[in-house]
Amino acid sequence: MKNLINKAKKTLLGNRKKGYTLPTNNKLYPAQWNWDSAFIALGYSYFNLNYALKEIQTLLDGQWKDGMVPHILFHDTNNNYYPNHTAWNCGNKIHSSGITQPPILSSILKEILDNNKINKNQFLTVKKIIKKIKKYHEWFIKFRDPKNSGLVSILHPWESGYDNSPIWDSPMKKIVIEKNLNYKRADNKVVNPEYRPLNVDYDKYVTIKNKLKKHNYNPKTVFKLSLFNVVDVGFNSIFLKANKDLANLLDQFKLDKTVISNYIKITEKNLLKLYDKKKETFFSKDLRHNRRIYVPSISNYFVLFADINNNIINKKLIKNLKKHNTKSEYFFSSIKSNHKSFEEKRYWRGPIWINCNWLIYKGLKNKDEVYANKVKKMTVQIIEKKGFYEYFSSRSCKPFGAKNFSWSASLYLDLKNNKC
Ligand code: GLC
């Protein structure tokens, strides 16, 4: 499918702006997003290493003084997106949102460096990048886990990257929508509203955001006061792997890794506290209401990506992962399709997402090569059948959301370049 490889490259280049890349070329996402940019950088690394590094540099240009890397950077403020830069009203050198997103960046950077030789100039650029990522991770450790439990919290569903996942239904249930909210959504004008989050959810997202804003996004205060505070197993799995990859990079670049290495040890131990032996499943924890969250989300299997040192649990996870979707379906649906919350078309409540499949594939590679290959083949097939869409039905493979979606193109390039 050489043709499609070229198309993938063209998709990325078509979405590229000055030093960064939009998630898609329509009006749905008119800014730079954190984890999108990381995935996008991986795609560029297969044909333009400088673009890959530039994408990461631009993202880190938006880093806050305290270390946070925002989930959105508004380089171009002239757009219809809501919440826009004024609704957030924050940022360091670049207007931004006041929350973050899954810190996949160090894992992506390590992949890029494993596959490429860099010259002297690029070495210096990468060293600066690594220092900034270290500061980002230290921000998480300090402010998102003040009790040093080894597990970090997210303070807004958007921080997870799986915005309207049913995982958040219970923690969001009690949130009282702020009175007189006055805003206009643009997303459901660009894409069929059936495929997007509901208005009632959006009202709650905006309510949570407004509370964070009211406290000036002060990381200490908002940890205590945010209306939403969840320890999510998928997010923490990504962070654990990201810390392991960062520790490796710090070694390679002769930088101090003490804080990161110590944290990895605590996480390794305490992530297992989110495992329910009887149910053979991981759960997330709503810290705000002190409740466990059991939702059969594909993100529970991101633990495989974290490479925990526990073969028994890894094996059980793989056994159950194989039952996540039944034979006749495409996989992996973001939510197990026999669960009451499953919706075939609605965003993160059922459809297949290429980045989730990619995380699972990477996690399986060193644990079950045969199944890893099957996941890769299925994922590639979906794209070859339908194109670089944002998400897909697990029942019919029907594509939804944005066309020319950058991370679908990018990760296609990566999957096609992976031998196993
Ligand atoms: C949505 C997704 C999020 C993604 C962003 C841009 O908000 O839920 O994961 O980063 O769009 O593509």
Short mmCIF file of C-alpha atoms and ligand atoms in Angstrom, two decimals:
data_model
loop_
_atom_site.label_atom_id
_atom_site.label_comp_id
_atom_site.label_asym_id
_atom_site.label_seq_id
_atom_site.Cartn_x
_atom_site.Cartn_y
_atom_site.Cartn_z
CA MET A 1 0.00 0.00 0.00
CA LYS A 2 2.67 2.45 -1.03
CA ASN A 3 0.03 4.81 -2.20
CA LEU A 4 -1.47 5.07 1.24
CA ILE A 5 1.91 5.66 2.82
CA ASN A 6 2.32 8.66 0.56
CA LYS A 7 -1.20 9.75 1.39
CA ALA A 8 -0.40 9.54 5.10
CA LYS A 9 2.60 11.80 4.63
CA LYS A 10 0.51 14.21 2.56
CA THR A 11 -2.15 14.25 5.27
CA LEU A 12 0.38 15.35 7.86
CA LEU A 13 1.92 17.94 5.57
CA GLY A 14 -1.52 19.20 4.62
CA ASN A 15 -2.37 19.78 8.28
CA ARG A 16 0.97 21.43 9.03
CA LYS A 17 1.10 25.07 10.06
CA LYS A 18 4.12 27.08 11.20
CA GLY A 19 6.06 24.59 13.33
CA TYR A 20 3.07 22.57 14.46
CA THR A 21 0.34 20.41 13.01
CA LEU A 22 -3.43 20.53 13.41
CA PRO A 23 -5.24 17.33 14.42
CA THR A 24 -7.23 17.65 11.19
CA ASN A 25 -7.73 20.12 8.37
CA ASN A 26 -11.34 21.02 8.97
CA LYS A 27 -12.56 23.49 11.57
CA LEU A 28 -13.03 20.94 14.35
CA TYR A 29 -9.69 21.36 16.09
CA PRO A 30 -8.05 24.66 15.07
CA ALA A 31 -5.03 24.53 17.42
CA GLN A 32 -2.13 22.37 18.60
CA TRP A 33 -3.03 19.51 20.93
CA ASN A 34 -0.56 17.89 23.32
CA TRP A 35 -0.77 14.15 22.71
CA ASP A 36 -1.79 14.62 19.08
CA SER A 37 1.50 16.44 18.53
CA ALA A 38 3.47 13.61 20.08
CA PHE A 39 1.83 11.03 17.80
CA ILE A 40 2.27 13.38 14.86
CA ALA A 41 6.00 13.75 15.58
CA LEU A 42 6.37 9.97 15.36
CA GLY A 43 4.81 10.03 11.89
CA TYR A 44 7.11 12.81 10.66
CA SER A 45 10.14 10.89 11.96
CA TYR A 46 9.66 8.43 9.10
CA PHE A 47 10.25 11.08 6.46
CA ASN A 48 11.38 14.35 8.03
CA LEU A 49 13.18 14.18 11.35
CA ASN A 50 13.44 17.95 11.60
CA TYR A 51 9.68 18.34 11.34
CA ALA A 52 9.33 15.73 14.06
CA LEU A 53 11.63 17.61 16.41
CA LYS A 54 10.09 20.94 15.49
CA GLU A 55 6.61 19.66 16.33
CA ILE A 56 7.83 18.70 19.81
CA GLN A 57 9.77 21.94 20.30
CA THR A 58 6.74 24.03 19.43
CA LEU A 59 4.61 22.09 21.89
CA LEU A 60 7.19 22.63 24.61
CA ASP A 61 7.40 26.34 23.77
CA GLY A 62 4.00 26.51 25.41
CA GLN A 63 5.22 24.97 28.66
CA TRP A 64 4.18 26.88 31.75
CA LYS A 65 6.71 28.22 34.23
CA ASP A 66 5.69 25.57 36.77
CA GLY A 67 6.36 22.80 34.23
CA MET A 68 2.89 21.95 32.94
CA VAL A 69 2.53 21.38 29.22
CA PRO A 70 -1.02 22.46 28.28
CA HIS A 71 -3.44 20.26 26.41
CA ILE A 72 -4.10 22.97 23.81
CA LEU A 73 -1.91 25.78 22.44
CA PHE A 74 -3.78 28.50 20.59
CA HIS A 75 -1.14 29.74 18.14
CA ASP A 76 -3.83 31.29 15.99
CA THR A 77 -6.47 32.93 18.10
CA ASN A 78 -8.85 33.69 15.26
CA ASN A 79 -11.21 30.71 15.37
CA ASN A 80 -14.63 29.47 16.44
CA TYR A 81 -13.40 26.86 18.89
CA TYR A 82 -14.91 26.78 22.35
CA PRO A 83 -13.44 27.10 24.94
CA ASN A 84 -11.09 29.45 23.11
CA HIS A 85 -8.07 31.35 24.45
CA THR A 86 -10.18 34.01 26.16
CA ALA A 87 -12.43 31.45 27.82
CA TRP A 88 -9.34 29.80 29.30
CA ASN A 89 -7.47 33.05 29.79
CA CYS A 90 -4.05 31.62 30.57
CA GLY A 91 -0.77 30.49 29.04
CA ASN A 92 2.90 31.28 29.27
CA LYS A 93 4.43 32.47 26.03
CA ILE A 94 1.54 31.10 24.01
CA HIS A 95 -2.19 31.31 24.80
CA SER A 96 -3.23 27.92 26.10
CA SER A 97 -5.73 25.83 27.98
CA GLY A 98 -5.18 25.45 31.72
CA ILE A 99 -5.06 21.67 31.85
CA THR A 100 -2.82 18.97 30.40
CA GLN A 101 -3.16 15.68 28.48
CA PRO A 102 -1.61 12.17 28.60
CA PRO A 103 2.19 12.62 28.79
CA ILE A 104 3.09 10.25 25.97
CA LEU A 105 5.85 12.56 24.71
CA SER A 106 8.93 10.90 26.24
CA SER A 107 7.84 7.48 24.97
CA ILE A 108 7.42 8.89 21.49
CA LEU A 109 10.76 10.69 21.66
CA LYS A 110 12.48 7.48 22.71
CA GLU A 111 10.91 5.62 19.77
CA ILE A 112 12.14 8.35 17.43
CA LEU A 113 15.68 8.23 18.82
CA ASP A 114 15.76 4.43 18.75
CA ASN A 115 15.00 4.53 15.03
CA ASN A 116 17.11 7.50 13.92
CA LYS A 117 20.67 8.74 14.08
CA ILE A 118 20.88 12.37 15.08
CA ASN A 119 23.55 14.92 14.21
CA LYS A 120 25.28 17.28 16.62
CA ASN A 121 22.76 20.06 16.23
CA GLN A 122 19.85 17.71 16.69
CA PHE A 123 21.60 16.30 19.77
CA LEU A 124 21.57 19.73 21.39
CA THR A 125 17.93 20.28 20.43
CA VAL A 126 16.96 16.90 21.86
CA LYS A 127 18.85 17.55 25.07
CA LYS A 128 16.85 20.74 25.61
CA ILE A 129 13.65 18.84 24.84
CA ILE A 130 14.50 16.16 27.40
CA LYS A 131 15.14 18.74 30.11
CA LYS A 132 11.74 20.26 29.47
CA ILE A 133 10.01 16.89 29.53
CA LYS A 134 11.72 16.16 32.84
CA LYS A 135 10.33 19.39 34.24
CA TYR A 136 6.89 18.38 32.95
CA HIS A 137 7.05 15.00 34.68
CA GLU A 138 8.27 16.59 37.90
CA TRP A 139 5.27 18.90 37.75
CA PHE A 140 2.99 15.86 37.64
CA ILE A 141 4.76 14.24 40.56
CA LYS A 142 4.72 17.37 42.68
CA PHE A 143 1.28 18.76 41.94
CA ARG A 144 -0.85 15.85 40.76
CA ASP A 145 0.28 13.47 43.48
CA PRO A 146 0.91 15.63 46.55
CA LYS A 147 0.79 12.60 48.84
CA ASN A 148 3.42 10.77 46.83
CA SER A 149 1.23 7.73 46.22
CA GLY A 150 2.86 6.92 42.89
CA LEU A 151 -0.42 7.65 41.09
CA VAL A 152 -1.31 11.01 39.55
CA SER A 153 -4.74 12.61 39.29
CA ILE A 154 -6.48 14.22 36.39
CA LEU A 155 -8.62 17.23 37.23
CA HIS A 156 -10.75 17.40 34.09
CA PRO A 157 -12.09 14.62 31.81
CA TRP A 158 -10.37 16.36 28.88
CA GLU A 159 -7.02 15.65 30.51
CA SER A 160 -7.50 11.95 29.85
CA GLY A 161 -7.74 12.47 26.10
CA TYR A 162 -10.86 10.23 26.12
CA ASP A 163 -13.16 13.13 26.85
CA ASN A 164 -16.65 11.65 27.18
CA SER A 165 -15.72 8.12 28.16
CA PRO A 166 -18.28 6.42 30.43
CA ILE A 167 -15.41 6.18 32.96
CA TRP A 168 -16.33 9.77 33.85
CA ASP A 169 -20.09 9.24 34.15
CA SER A 170 -20.02 8.53 37.85
CA PRO A 171 -17.51 11.25 38.88
CA MET A 172 -19.43 13.77 36.74
CA LYS A 173 -22.86 12.78 37.98
CA LYS A 174 -22.89 15.01 41.03
CA ILE A 175 -21.46 18.07 39.34
CA VAL A 176 -23.97 20.89 39.43
CA ILE A 177 -23.92 22.86 36.21
CA GLU A 178 -23.06 26.50 36.75
CA LYS A 179 -25.97 28.87 36.32
CA ASN A 180 -26.17 31.13 33.29
CA LEU A 181 -23.48 29.42 31.31
CA ASN A 182 -23.29 31.30 28.09
CA TYR A 183 -21.23 29.76 25.34
CA LYS A 184 -21.55 28.35 21.85
CA ARG A 185 -20.19 24.95 20.92
CA ALA A 186 -18.74 24.79 17.44
CA ASP A 187 -17.75 21.10 17.33
CA ASN A 188 -21.27 19.79 16.80
CA LYS A 189 -21.79 22.11 13.86
CA VAL A 190 -18.75 20.69 12.07
CA VAL A 191 -19.46 17.02 12.86
CA ASN A 192 -22.80 15.23 13.23
CA PRO A 193 -23.90 15.82 16.85
CA GLU A 194 -24.69 12.08 17.16
CA TYR A 195 -20.96 11.45 17.05
CA ARG A 196 -20.07 14.10 19.62
CA PRO A 197 -20.45 14.54 23.41
CA LEU A 198 -23.88 15.58 24.68
CA ASN A 199 -24.69 19.19 25.66
CA VAL A 200 -25.21 18.20 29.28
CA ASP A 201 -21.68 16.78 29.37
CA TYR A 202 -20.31 19.87 27.71
CA ASP A 203 -21.99 22.08 30.30
CA LYS A 204 -20.19 20.09 32.98
CA TYR A 205 -16.85 20.32 31.20
CA VAL A 206 -17.25 24.08 31.09
CA THR A 207 -18.33 24.19 34.75
CA ILE A 208 -15.21 22.24 35.80
CA LYS A 209 -13.03 24.49 33.67
CA ASN A 210 -14.55 27.64 35.17
CA LYS A 211 -13.75 26.45 38.66
CA LEU A 212 -10.10 25.84 37.71
CA LYS A 213 -10.00 29.26 36.11
CA LYS A 214 -11.50 30.88 39.18
CA HIS A 215 -8.51 29.61 41.15
CA ASN A 216 -6.11 30.84 38.53
CA TYR A 217 -5.07 27.29 37.72
CA ASN A 218 -2.94 27.35 40.86
CA PRO A 219 -1.77 23.72 40.87
CA LYS A 220 -1.82 23.32 44.65
CA THR A 221 -5.27 24.81 45.12
CA VAL A 222 -6.98 23.11 42.21
CA PHE A 223 -5.83 19.69 43.31
CA LYS A 224 -7.91 20.18 46.44
CA LEU A 225 -10.82 22.11 44.97
CA SER A 226 -11.41 20.78 41.49
CA LEU A 227 -14.91 19.38 40.98
CA PHE A 228 -13.26 16.43 39.30
CA ASN A 229 -10.29 14.50 40.68
CA VAL A 230 -9.71 11.00 39.33
CA VAL A 231 -6.82 8.54 39.37
CA ASP A 232 -7.27 6.88 36.01
CA VAL A 233 -5.57 3.59 35.32
CA GLY A 234 -4.98 4.30 31.62
CA PHE A 235 -3.48 7.69 32.27
CA ASN A 236 -1.21 6.34 35.00
CA SER A 237 -0.08 3.49 32.77
CA ILE A 238 0.96 5.97 30.12
CA PHE A 239 2.76 8.03 32.77
CA LEU A 240 4.57 5.00 34.17
CA LYS A 241 5.85 4.01 30.74
CA ALA A 242 6.69 7.64 30.02
CA ASN A 243 8.77 7.80 33.19
CA LYS A 244 10.60 4.61 32.27
CA ASP A 245 11.36 5.97 28.82
CA LEU A 246 12.37 9.32 30.27
CA ALA A 247 14.75 7.65 32.75
CA ASN A 248 16.36 5.88 29.82
CA LEU A 249 16.74 9.16 27.90
CA LEU A 250 18.16 10.93 30.95
CA ASP A 251 20.80 8.21 31.16
CA GLN A 252 21.64 8.52 27.49
CA PHE A 253 22.07 12.28 27.85
CA LYS A 254 23.86 12.06 31.19
CA LEU A 255 21.21 13.95 33.11
CA ASP A 256 20.08 13.25 36.66
CA LYS A 257 17.20 10.80 36.93
CA THR A 258 16.88 10.35 40.71
CA VAL A 259 13.40 11.85 41.11
CA ILE A 260 12.03 9.93 38.14
CA SER A 261 13.57 6.59 39.12
CA ASN A 262 12.25 6.85 42.66
CA TYR A 263 8.80 7.64 41.40
CA ILE A 264 8.81 4.66 39.03
CA LYS A 265 9.37 2.36 42.00
CA ILE A 266 6.39 3.72 43.90
CA THR A 267 4.15 3.58 40.85
CA GLU A 268 5.15 -0.01 40.02
CA LYS A 269 4.03 -1.01 43.47
CA ASN A 270 0.89 1.07 43.81
CA LEU A 271 -0.56 0.68 40.33
CA LEU A 272 -1.28 -2.89 41.42
CA LYS A 273 -3.57 -1.51 44.11
CA LEU A 274 -5.90 -0.63 41.26
CA TYR A 275 -6.19 -4.30 40.35
CA ASP A 276 -9.24 -6.25 41.48
CA LYS A 277 -8.17 -9.86 41.71
CA LYS A 278 -11.66 -11.28 41.89
CA LYS A 279 -12.96 -9.39 38.90
CA GLU A 280 -9.61 -9.74 37.11
CA THR A 281 -9.71 -6.14 36.10
CA PHE A 282 -8.12 -2.79 36.79
CA PHE A 283 -10.32 0.03 38.04
CA SER A 284 -9.91 3.80 38.34
CA LYS A 285 -10.53 5.82 41.46
CA ASP A 286 -12.71 8.85 41.96
CA LEU A 287 -10.78 10.71 44.67
CA ARG A 288 -13.36 13.44 44.96
CA HIS A 289 -16.10 11.00 45.99
CA ASN A 290 -13.84 8.24 47.22
CA ARG A 291 -15.27 5.61 44.90
CA ARG A 292 -13.96 2.95 42.60
CA ILE A 293 -14.85 3.15 38.92
CA TYR A 294 -15.41 -0.09 37.06
CA VAL A 295 -15.99 0.52 33.36
CA PRO A 296 -14.75 -1.99 30.73
CA SER A 297 -12.74 0.60 28.84
CA ILE A 298 -9.93 -0.29 26.48
CA SER A 299 -7.78 2.16 28.46
CA ASN A 300 -7.70 -0.34 31.37
CA TYR A 301 -5.43 -2.40 29.13
CA PHE A 302 -2.91 0.42 28.72
CA VAL A 303 -1.29 -1.32 31.71
CA LEU A 304 0.25 -3.60 29.05
CA PHE A 305 1.98 -0.54 27.60
CA ALA A 306 3.42 0.25 31.04
CA ASP A 307 5.38 -3.02 31.04
CA ILE A 308 4.72 -3.84 34.68
CA ASN A 309 6.87 -6.55 36.15
CA ASN A 310 4.05 -9.01 36.84
CA ASN A 311 3.56 -11.83 34.38
CA ILE A 312 0.52 -13.23 36.07
CA ILE A 313 -1.41 -10.01 35.74
CA ASN A 314 -0.12 -9.38 32.22
CA LYS A 315 -1.33 -12.83 31.16
CA LYS A 316 -4.74 -12.32 32.71
CA LEU A 317 -5.03 -8.95 31.00
CA ILE A 318 -4.21 -10.45 27.62
CA LYS A 319 -6.69 -13.28 28.16
CA ASN A 320 -9.45 -10.77 28.91
CA LEU A 321 -8.37 -8.38 26.18
CA LYS A 322 -9.01 -11.15 23.69
CA LYS A 323 -12.59 -11.22 24.91
CA HIS A 324 -13.06 -7.44 24.73
CA ASN A 325 -14.58 -7.73 21.25
CA THR A 326 -16.46 -10.68 19.82
CA LYS A 327 -15.32 -12.33 16.61
CA SER A 328 -17.64 -10.61 14.20
CA GLU A 329 -16.53 -7.14 15.21
CA TYR A 330 -13.66 -4.87 14.39
CA PHE A 331 -11.54 -4.09 17.39
CA PHE A 332 -10.87 -2.56 19.85
CA SER A 333 -14.03 -0.73 20.72
CA SER A 334 -13.19 1.97 23.26
CA ILE A 335 -15.86 0.44 25.53
CA LYS A 336 -16.76 -3.24 25.64
CA SER A 337 -19.76 -3.55 23.37
CA ASN A 338 -21.97 -5.52 25.75
CA HIS A 339 -21.68 -2.84 28.45
CA LYS A 340 -24.71 -0.66 29.15
CA SER A 341 -22.82 2.54 28.43
CA PHE A 342 -21.63 1.43 24.97
CA GLU A 343 -22.68 3.67 22.07
CA GLU A 344 -21.60 2.69 18.59
CA LYS A 345 -21.09 6.19 17.24
CA ARG A 346 -20.53 8.57 20.10
CA TYR A 347 -16.88 9.55 20.29
CA TRP A 348 -15.14 7.84 23.24
CA ARG A 349 -18.18 5.77 24.26
CA GLY A 350 -17.67 2.90 21.84
CA PRO A 351 -15.85 3.64 18.59
CA ILE A 352 -12.39 2.33 17.74
CA TRP A 353 -9.57 4.85 18.04
CA ILE A 354 -6.28 4.24 16.26
CA ASN A 355 -4.14 5.61 19.09
CA CYS A 356 -5.72 3.19 21.58
CA ASN A 357 -5.02 0.25 19.27
CA TRP A 358 -1.49 1.54 18.87
CA LEU A 359 -0.91 1.70 22.65
CA ILE A 360 -2.22 -1.84 23.02
CA TYR A 361 -0.13 -3.09 20.13
CA LYS A 362 3.03 -1.59 21.63
CA GLY A 363 2.16 -3.15 24.97
CA LEU A 364 1.63 -6.58 23.45
CA LYS A 365 4.77 -6.67 21.32
CA ASN A 366 7.08 -8.03 24.02
CA LYS A 367 4.38 -10.20 25.64
CA ASP A 368 2.38 -11.92 22.91
CA GLU A 369 3.89 -11.41 19.49
CA VAL A 370 1.23 -13.34 17.63
CA TYR A 371 -1.61 -11.33 19.10
CA ALA A 372 0.35 -8.09 18.70
CA ASN A 373 0.58 -8.82 15.01
CA LYS A 374 -3.11 -9.52 14.79
CA VAL A 375 -3.88 -6.17 16.42
CA LYS A 376 -1.54 -4.43 14.04
CA LYS A 377 -3.05 -6.13 10.99
CA MET A 378 -6.60 -5.29 12.03
CA THR A 379 -5.71 -1.67 12.71
CA VAL A 380 -3.93 -1.28 9.39
CA GLN A 381 -6.87 -2.96 7.65
CA ILE A 382 -9.37 -0.51 9.09
CA ILE A 383 -7.35 2.40 7.77
CA GLU A 384 -6.73 0.80 4.40
CA LYS A 385 -10.43 0.15 4.05
CA LYS A 386 -11.74 3.53 5.16
CA GLY A 387 -8.95 6.11 5.28
CA PHE A 388 -7.47 8.38 7.94
CA TYR A 389 -10.62 9.07 9.90
CA GLU A 390 -10.80 10.08 13.52
CA TYR A 391 -12.71 7.00 14.80
CA PHE A 392 -14.59 3.98 13.51
CA SER A 393 -17.56 1.76 14.34
CA SER A 394 -16.55 -1.55 15.90
CA ARG A 395 -19.67 -3.10 14.32
CA SER A 396 -19.37 -2.01 10.71
CA CYS A 397 -16.03 -0.18 10.50
CA LYS A 398 -17.97 2.90 9.39
CA PRO A 399 -15.78 5.98 9.86
CA PHE A 400 -16.85 8.93 12.02
CA GLY A 401 -15.63 12.38 12.96
CA ALA A 402 -12.88 14.21 11.13
CA LYS A 403 -11.33 13.14 7.83
CA ASN A 404 -7.58 13.51 7.32
CA PHE A 405 -7.01 12.97 11.00
CA SER A 406 -3.32 13.46 11.75
CA TRP A 407 -2.68 10.81 14.37
CA SER A 408 -4.47 8.13 12.29
CA ALA A 409 -2.10 8.96 9.42
CA SER A 410 0.92 9.18 11.68
CA LEU A 411 0.35 5.95 13.52
CA TYR A 412 -0.37 4.19 10.23
CA LEU A 413 3.15 5.16 9.17
CA ASP A 414 4.53 3.78 12.41
CA LEU A 415 2.58 0.50 12.20
CA LYS A 416 3.71 -0.03 8.61
CA ASN A 417 7.31 0.45 9.73
CA ASN A 418 7.09 -2.00 12.64
CA LYS A 419 8.43 -5.42 11.78
CA CYS A 420 6.73 -7.48 14.49
C1 GLC B 1 -10.54 15.55 21.33
C2 GLC B 1 -10.03 14.20 21.80
C3 GLC B 1 -8.61 14.34 22.29
C4 GLC B 1 -7.76 14.95 21.17
C5 GLC B 1 -8.38 16.23 20.61
C6 GLC B 1 -7.70 16.70 19.34
O1 GLC B 1 -10.63 16.46 22.36
O2 GLC B 1 -10.85 13.68 22.78
O3 GLC B 1 -8.08 13.11 22.69
O4 GLC B 1 -6.49 15.20 21.65
O5 GLC B 1 -9.74 16.04 20.31
O6 GLC B 1 -7.63 15.69 18.39
#
